[in-house]
């Protein structure tokens, strides 16, 4: 299985059986991600070098306007896609096997977790996984220490308050917070 076949399988949303070919690809990609993130996190890099490392980690062209402050962690890397002027702050953890898309101008705060995977609930099948993509809209802001779970879309211009756990979609131009996150107010635009 190559990276594009992996991405295509993950786009199908079919369950993943423990020990299957796609599950083994998880392990292969995680080893590459661990190697590259160790380099990213191990010493200072100029923005140009860091950009090159992100392209290796994510496996595709990354806009030059993307900013990231290490450390950064991922257990896959090959299913993250970011737009122009995205900024990812220190300590973020992306579990991107199910797909993470971050649109133009979005801000990702310190220690944010984006988690696209879940294990099967049936204990006999616990090694298997389900997954769903996360989509962060244009000019959205994910506050420090927030967690966004599988299948969530955060709408354009929305704000996720620091420490929130987002389990459901967030409407555009809406502020959510809490555990689980609930609407705090609408943003007037």
PDB file of C-alpha atoms in Angstrom:
ATOM      1  CA  UNK A   1       0.000   0.000   0.000  1.00  0.00           C
ATOM      2  CA  UNK A   2       1.345   3.444  -0.907  1.00  0.00           C
ATOM      3  CA  UNK A   3       0.436   6.809   0.653  1.00  0.00           C
ATOM      4  CA  UNK A   4      -2.231   7.636  -1.953  1.00  0.00           C
ATOM      5  CA  UNK A   5      -3.854   4.197  -1.542  1.00  0.00           C
ATOM      6  CA  UNK A   6      -3.837   4.815   2.218  1.00  0.00           C
ATOM      7  CA  UNK A   7      -5.489   8.233   1.777  1.00  0.00           C
ATOM      8  CA  UNK A   8      -8.070   6.727  -0.602  1.00  0.00           C
ATOM      9  CA  UNK A   9      -8.908   3.958   1.865  1.00  0.00           C
ATOM     10  CA  UNK A  10      -9.258   6.467   4.688  1.00  0.00           C
ATOM     11  CA  UNK A  11     -11.555   8.607   2.511  1.00  0.00           C
ATOM     12  CA  UNK A  12     -13.828   5.550   2.103  1.00  0.00           C
ATOM     13  CA  UNK A  13     -14.622   5.591   5.870  1.00  0.00           C
ATOM     14  CA  UNK A  14     -14.567   1.766   5.959  1.00  0.00           C
ATOM     15  CA  UNK A  15     -13.679   0.305   9.379  1.00  0.00           C
ATOM     16  CA  UNK A  16     -10.104  -0.793   9.989  1.00  0.00           C
ATOM     17  CA  UNK A  17      -9.536  -4.308  11.228  1.00  0.00           C
ATOM     18  CA  UNK A  18      -6.613  -4.831  13.588  1.00  0.00           C
ATOM     19  CA  UNK A  19      -3.721  -6.448  11.697  1.00  0.00           C
ATOM     20  CA  UNK A  20      -5.098  -5.533   8.245  1.00  0.00           C
ATOM     21  CA  UNK A  21      -2.974  -4.036   5.457  1.00  0.00           C
ATOM     22  CA  UNK A  22      -4.185  -0.520   6.226  1.00  0.00           C
ATOM     23  CA  UNK A  23      -3.535  -1.054   9.952  1.00  0.00           C
ATOM     24  CA  UNK A  24       0.026  -2.119   9.123  1.00  0.00           C
ATOM     25  CA  UNK A  25       0.352   1.022   6.988  1.00  0.00           C
ATOM     26  CA  UNK A  26      -0.524   3.035  10.133  1.00  0.00           C
ATOM     27  CA  UNK A  27       2.533   1.533  11.789  1.00  0.00           C
ATOM     28  CA  UNK A  28       4.787   2.238   8.814  1.00  0.00           C
ATOM     29  CA  UNK A  29       3.630   5.857   8.554  1.00  0.00           C
ATOM     30  CA  UNK A  30       3.910   6.354  12.312  1.00  0.00           C
ATOM     31  CA  UNK A  31       7.579   5.347  12.239  1.00  0.00           C
ATOM     32  CA  UNK A  32       8.274   7.907   9.510  1.00  0.00           C
ATOM     33  CA  UNK A  33       6.297  10.558  11.423  1.00  0.00           C
ATOM     34  CA  UNK A  34       8.231   9.822  14.614  1.00  0.00           C
ATOM     35  CA  UNK A  35      11.526  10.212  12.741  1.00  0.00           C
ATOM     36  CA  UNK A  36      10.556  13.524  11.111  1.00  0.00           C
ATOM     37  CA  UNK A  37       8.943  15.028  14.230  1.00  0.00           C
ATOM     38  CA  UNK A  38      12.059  14.115  16.226  1.00  0.00           C
ATOM     39  CA  UNK A  39      14.040  16.279  13.792  1.00  0.00           C
ATOM     40  CA  UNK A  40      11.422  19.079  13.913  1.00  0.00           C
ATOM     41  CA  UNK A  41      11.381  19.044  17.706  1.00  0.00           C
ATOM     42  CA  UNK A  42      15.063  18.343  18.341  1.00  0.00           C
ATOM     43  CA  UNK A  43      16.613  21.706  17.546  1.00  0.00           C
ATOM     44  CA  UNK A  44      15.956  25.159  16.110  1.00  0.00           C
ATOM     45  CA  UNK A  45      15.180  25.348  12.377  1.00  0.00           C
ATOM     46  CA  UNK A  46      14.786  28.405  10.202  1.00  0.00           C
ATOM     47  CA  UNK A  47      11.260  28.875   8.817  1.00  0.00           C
ATOM     48  CA  UNK A  48      12.505  27.645   5.424  1.00  0.00           C
ATOM     49  CA  UNK A  49      13.932  24.400   6.839  1.00  0.00           C
ATOM     50  CA  UNK A  50      10.843  23.852   8.980  1.00  0.00           C
ATOM     51  CA  UNK A  51       8.656  24.304   5.887  1.00  0.00           C
ATOM     52  CA  UNK A  52      10.672  21.640   4.068  1.00  0.00           C
ATOM     53  CA  UNK A  53      10.303  19.256   7.029  1.00  0.00           C
ATOM     54  CA  UNK A  54       6.518  19.809   7.082  1.00  0.00           C
ATOM     55  CA  UNK A  55       6.338  18.930   3.390  1.00  0.00           C
ATOM     56  CA  UNK A  56       8.197  15.677   4.105  1.00  0.00           C
ATOM     57  CA  UNK A  57       5.979  14.946   7.104  1.00  0.00           C
ATOM     58  CA  UNK A  58       2.688  15.701   5.342  1.00  0.00           C
ATOM     59  CA  UNK A  59       3.769  14.291   1.974  1.00  0.00           C
ATOM     60  CA  UNK A  60       2.613  17.157  -0.235  1.00  0.00           C
ATOM     61  CA  UNK A  61       3.218  20.838  -0.998  1.00  0.00           C
ATOM     62  CA  UNK A  62       2.544  23.148   1.953  1.00  0.00           C
ATOM     63  CA  UNK A  63       1.830  26.869   1.425  1.00  0.00           C
ATOM     64  CA  UNK A  64       4.840  29.040   2.271  1.00  0.00           C
ATOM     65  CA  UNK A  65       2.592  31.181   4.517  1.00  0.00           C
ATOM     66  CA  UNK A  66       1.967  28.302   6.979  1.00  0.00           C
ATOM     67  CA  UNK A  67       3.544  28.846  10.379  1.00  0.00           C
ATOM     68  CA  UNK A  68       4.302  26.275  13.060  1.00  0.00           C
ATOM     69  CA  UNK A  69       6.070  26.605  16.409  1.00  0.00           C
ATOM     70  CA  UNK A  70       7.511  23.273  17.572  1.00  0.00           C
ATOM     71  CA  UNK A  71       7.213  21.001  19.333  1.00  0.00           C
ATOM     72  CA  UNK A  72       4.639  19.316  17.111  1.00  0.00           C
ATOM     73  CA  UNK A  73       3.476  15.709  17.285  1.00  0.00           C
ATOM     74  CA  UNK A  74       1.642  13.378  14.932  1.00  0.00           C
ATOM     75  CA  UNK A  75       1.336   9.612  14.687  1.00  0.00           C
ATOM     76  CA  UNK A  76       0.798   9.616  10.912  1.00  0.00           C
ATOM     77  CA  UNK A  77       1.250  12.943   9.150  1.00  0.00           C
ATOM     78  CA  UNK A  78       0.203  11.912   5.677  1.00  0.00           C
ATOM     79  CA  UNK A  79      -3.460  12.957   5.970  1.00  0.00           C
ATOM     80  CA  UNK A  80      -3.121  16.587   7.113  1.00  0.00           C
ATOM     81  CA  UNK A  81      -3.866  19.408   4.680  1.00  0.00           C
ATOM     82  CA  UNK A  82      -3.553  23.109   5.525  1.00  0.00           C
ATOM     83  CA  UNK A  83      -4.416  26.315   3.672  1.00  0.00           C
ATOM     84  CA  UNK A  84      -2.722  29.684   3.403  1.00  0.00           C
ATOM     85  CA  UNK A  85      -1.779  31.641   6.561  1.00  0.00           C
ATOM     86  CA  UNK A  86      -2.548  28.772   8.948  1.00  0.00           C
ATOM     87  CA  UNK A  87      -0.682  29.023  12.249  1.00  0.00           C
ATOM     88  CA  UNK A  88      -0.106  26.041  14.565  1.00  0.00           C
ATOM     89  CA  UNK A  89       1.272  26.911  17.996  1.00  0.00           C
ATOM     90  CA  UNK A  90       3.527  24.875  20.315  1.00  0.00           C
ATOM     91  CA  UNK A  91       2.703  21.437  21.651  1.00  0.00           C
ATOM     92  CA  UNK A  92      -0.071  20.428  19.240  1.00  0.00           C
ATOM     93  CA  UNK A  93      -0.895  16.767  18.631  1.00  0.00           C
ATOM     94  CA  UNK A  94      -2.573  15.709  15.381  1.00  0.00           C
ATOM     95  CA  UNK A  95      -3.915  12.164  15.036  1.00  0.00           C
ATOM     96  CA  UNK A  96      -4.623  12.601  11.346  1.00  0.00           C
ATOM     97  CA  UNK A  97      -5.212   9.116   9.935  1.00  0.00           C
ATOM     98  CA  UNK A  98      -8.896   9.975   9.398  1.00  0.00           C
ATOM     99  CA  UNK A  99      -8.013  13.262   7.717  1.00  0.00           C
ATOM    100  CA  UNK A 100      -7.440  16.789   9.013  1.00  0.00           C
ATOM    101  CA  UNK A 101      -8.157  19.827   6.853  1.00  0.00           C
ATOM    102  CA  UNK A 102      -7.376  23.299   8.174  1.00  0.00           C
ATOM    103  CA  UNK A 103      -8.591  26.112   5.932  1.00  0.00           C
ATOM    104  CA  UNK A 104      -7.015  29.501   5.195  1.00  0.00           C
ATOM    105  CA  UNK A 105      -6.287  31.800   8.113  1.00  0.00           C
ATOM    106  CA  UNK A 106      -7.114  29.324  10.891  1.00  0.00           C
ATOM    107  CA  UNK A 107      -5.244  29.583  14.194  1.00  0.00           C
ATOM    108  CA  UNK A 108      -4.464  26.491  16.269  1.00  0.00           C
ATOM    109  CA  UNK A 109      -3.518  27.320  19.886  1.00  0.00           C
ATOM    110  CA  UNK A 110      -0.994  25.760  22.253  1.00  0.00           C
ATOM    111  CA  UNK A 111      -1.425  22.048  23.034  1.00  0.00           C
ATOM    112  CA  UNK A 112      -4.463  21.506  20.809  1.00  0.00           C
ATOM    113  CA  UNK A 113      -5.368  17.870  20.113  1.00  0.00           C
ATOM    114  CA  UNK A 114      -7.092  16.934  16.834  1.00  0.00           C
ATOM    115  CA  UNK A 115      -8.092  13.248  17.101  1.00  0.00           C
ATOM    116  CA  UNK A 116      -9.661  11.457  14.127  1.00  0.00           C
ATOM    117  CA  UNK A 117      -9.593   7.848  15.410  1.00  0.00           C
ATOM    118  CA  UNK A 118     -11.661   5.742  17.803  1.00  0.00           C
ATOM    119  CA  UNK A 119     -11.240   2.099  18.764  1.00  0.00           C
ATOM    120  CA  UNK A 120     -14.131  -0.338  18.370  1.00  0.00           C
ATOM    121  CA  UNK A 121     -16.397  -0.539  21.408  1.00  0.00           C
ATOM    122  CA  UNK A 122     -16.776  -4.326  21.203  1.00  0.00           C
ATOM    123  CA  UNK A 123     -13.923  -5.658  23.415  1.00  0.00           C
ATOM    124  CA  UNK A 124     -13.370  -8.586  21.018  1.00  0.00           C
ATOM    125  CA  UNK A 125     -12.729  -6.107  18.190  1.00  0.00           C
ATOM    126  CA  UNK A 126     -11.008  -3.394  20.265  1.00  0.00           C
ATOM    127  CA  UNK A 127      -7.860  -3.417  18.084  1.00  0.00           C
ATOM    128  CA  UNK A 128     -10.032  -2.314  15.155  1.00  0.00           C
ATOM    129  CA  UNK A 129     -10.775   1.342  14.520  1.00  0.00           C
ATOM    130  CA  UNK A 130     -13.355   3.737  13.215  1.00  0.00           C
ATOM    131  CA  UNK A 131     -12.471   7.233  12.130  1.00  0.00           C
ATOM    132  CA  UNK A 132     -13.838  10.426  10.642  1.00  0.00           C
ATOM    133  CA  UNK A 133     -12.195  13.582   9.299  1.00  0.00           C
ATOM    134  CA  UNK A 134     -11.854  16.873  11.141  1.00  0.00           C
ATOM    135  CA  UNK A 135     -12.364  20.108   9.216  1.00  0.00           C
ATOM    136  CA  UNK A 136     -11.338  23.479  10.653  1.00  0.00           C
ATOM    137  CA  UNK A 137     -12.902  26.342   8.662  1.00  0.00           C
ATOM    138  CA  UNK A 138     -11.455  29.595   7.381  1.00  0.00           C
ATOM    139  CA  UNK A 139     -10.286  32.027  10.053  1.00  0.00           C
ATOM    140  CA  UNK A 140     -11.408  29.699  12.854  1.00  0.00           C
ATOM    141  CA  UNK A 141      -9.514  29.846  16.147  1.00  0.00           C
ATOM    142  CA  UNK A 142      -8.962  26.767  18.281  1.00  0.00           C
ATOM    143  CA  UNK A 143      -7.933  27.896  21.787  1.00  0.00           C
ATOM    144  CA  UNK A 144      -5.145  26.445  23.911  1.00  0.00           C
ATOM    145  CA  UNK A 145      -5.596  22.919  25.287  1.00  0.00           C
ATOM    146  CA  UNK A 146      -8.789  22.299  23.291  1.00  0.00           C
ATOM    147  CA  UNK A 147      -9.557  18.849  21.886  1.00  0.00           C
ATOM    148  CA  UNK A 148     -11.501  18.352  18.654  1.00  0.00           C
ATOM    149  CA  UNK A 149     -12.802  14.823  18.107  1.00  0.00           C
ATOM    150  CA  UNK A 150     -13.395  12.680  15.016  1.00  0.00           C
ATOM    151  CA  UNK A 151     -16.013  13.845  12.548  1.00  0.00           C
ATOM    152  CA  UNK A 152     -16.215  17.444  13.771  1.00  0.00           C
ATOM    153  CA  UNK A 153     -16.375  20.460  11.485  1.00  0.00           C
ATOM    154  CA  UNK A 154     -15.542  23.821  13.037  1.00  0.00           C
ATOM    155  CA  UNK A 155     -17.173  26.446  10.831  1.00  0.00           C
ATOM    156  CA  UNK A 156     -15.604  29.511   9.263  1.00  0.00           C
ATOM    157  CA  UNK A 157     -14.857  32.251  11.793  1.00  0.00           C
ATOM    158  CA  UNK A 158     -15.767  30.070  14.792  1.00  0.00           C
ATOM    159  CA  UNK A 159     -13.881  30.089  18.097  1.00  0.00           C
ATOM    160  CA  UNK A 160     -13.291  27.057  20.314  1.00  0.00           C
ATOM    161  CA  UNK A 161     -12.528  28.293  23.840  1.00  0.00           C
ATOM    162  CA  UNK A 162      -9.425  27.125  25.652  1.00  0.00           C
ATOM    163  CA  UNK A 163      -9.812  23.703  27.241  1.00  0.00           C
ATOM    164  CA  UNK A 164     -12.988  22.788  25.347  1.00  0.00           C
ATOM    165  CA  UNK A 165     -13.721  19.264  24.157  1.00  0.00           C
ATOM    166  CA  UNK A 166     -15.567  19.500  20.846  1.00  0.00           C
ATOM    167  CA  UNK A 167     -17.742  16.467  20.092  1.00  0.00           C
ATOM    168  CA  UNK A 168     -20.191  18.056  17.613  1.00  0.00           C
ATOM    169  CA  UNK A 169     -19.990  20.453  14.676  1.00  0.00           C
ATOM    170  CA  UNK A 170     -19.547  24.150  15.444  1.00  0.00           C
ATOM    171  CA  UNK A 171     -21.579  26.593  13.349  1.00  0.00           C
ATOM    172  CA  UNK A 172     -19.729  29.413  11.551  1.00  0.00           C
ATOM    173  CA  UNK A 173     -19.057  32.553  13.618  1.00  0.00           C
ATOM    174  CA  UNK A 174     -19.958  30.830  16.883  1.00  0.00           C
ATOM    175  CA  UNK A 175     -18.014  30.588  20.145  1.00  0.00           C
ATOM    176  CA  UNK A 176     -18.145  27.238  21.961  1.00  0.00           C
ATOM    177  CA  UNK A 177     -16.588  26.153  25.238  1.00  0.00           C
ATOM    178  CA  UNK A 178     -16.753  23.585  27.994  1.00  0.00           C
ATOM    179  CA  UNK A 179     -16.740  19.799  28.253  1.00  0.00           C
ATOM    180  CA  UNK A 180     -18.483  18.822  26.109  1.00  0.00           C
ATOM    181  CA  UNK A 181     -18.388  22.105  24.191  1.00  0.00           C
ATOM    182  CA  UNK A 182     -21.620  24.063  24.018  1.00  0.00           C
ATOM    183  CA  UNK A 183     -22.517  27.338  22.333  1.00  0.00           C
ATOM    184  CA  UNK A 184     -21.485  30.385  24.353  1.00  0.00           C
ATOM    185  CA  UNK A 185     -22.525  33.027  21.836  1.00  0.00           C
ATOM    186  CA  UNK A 186     -22.672  34.025  18.193  1.00  0.00           C
ATOM    187  CA  UNK A 187     -20.079  36.388  16.751  1.00  0.00           C
ATOM    188  CA  UNK A 188     -21.596  39.413  15.017  1.00  0.00           C
ATOM    189  CA  UNK A 189     -19.931  39.992  11.654  1.00  0.00           C
TER     190      UNK A 189
END
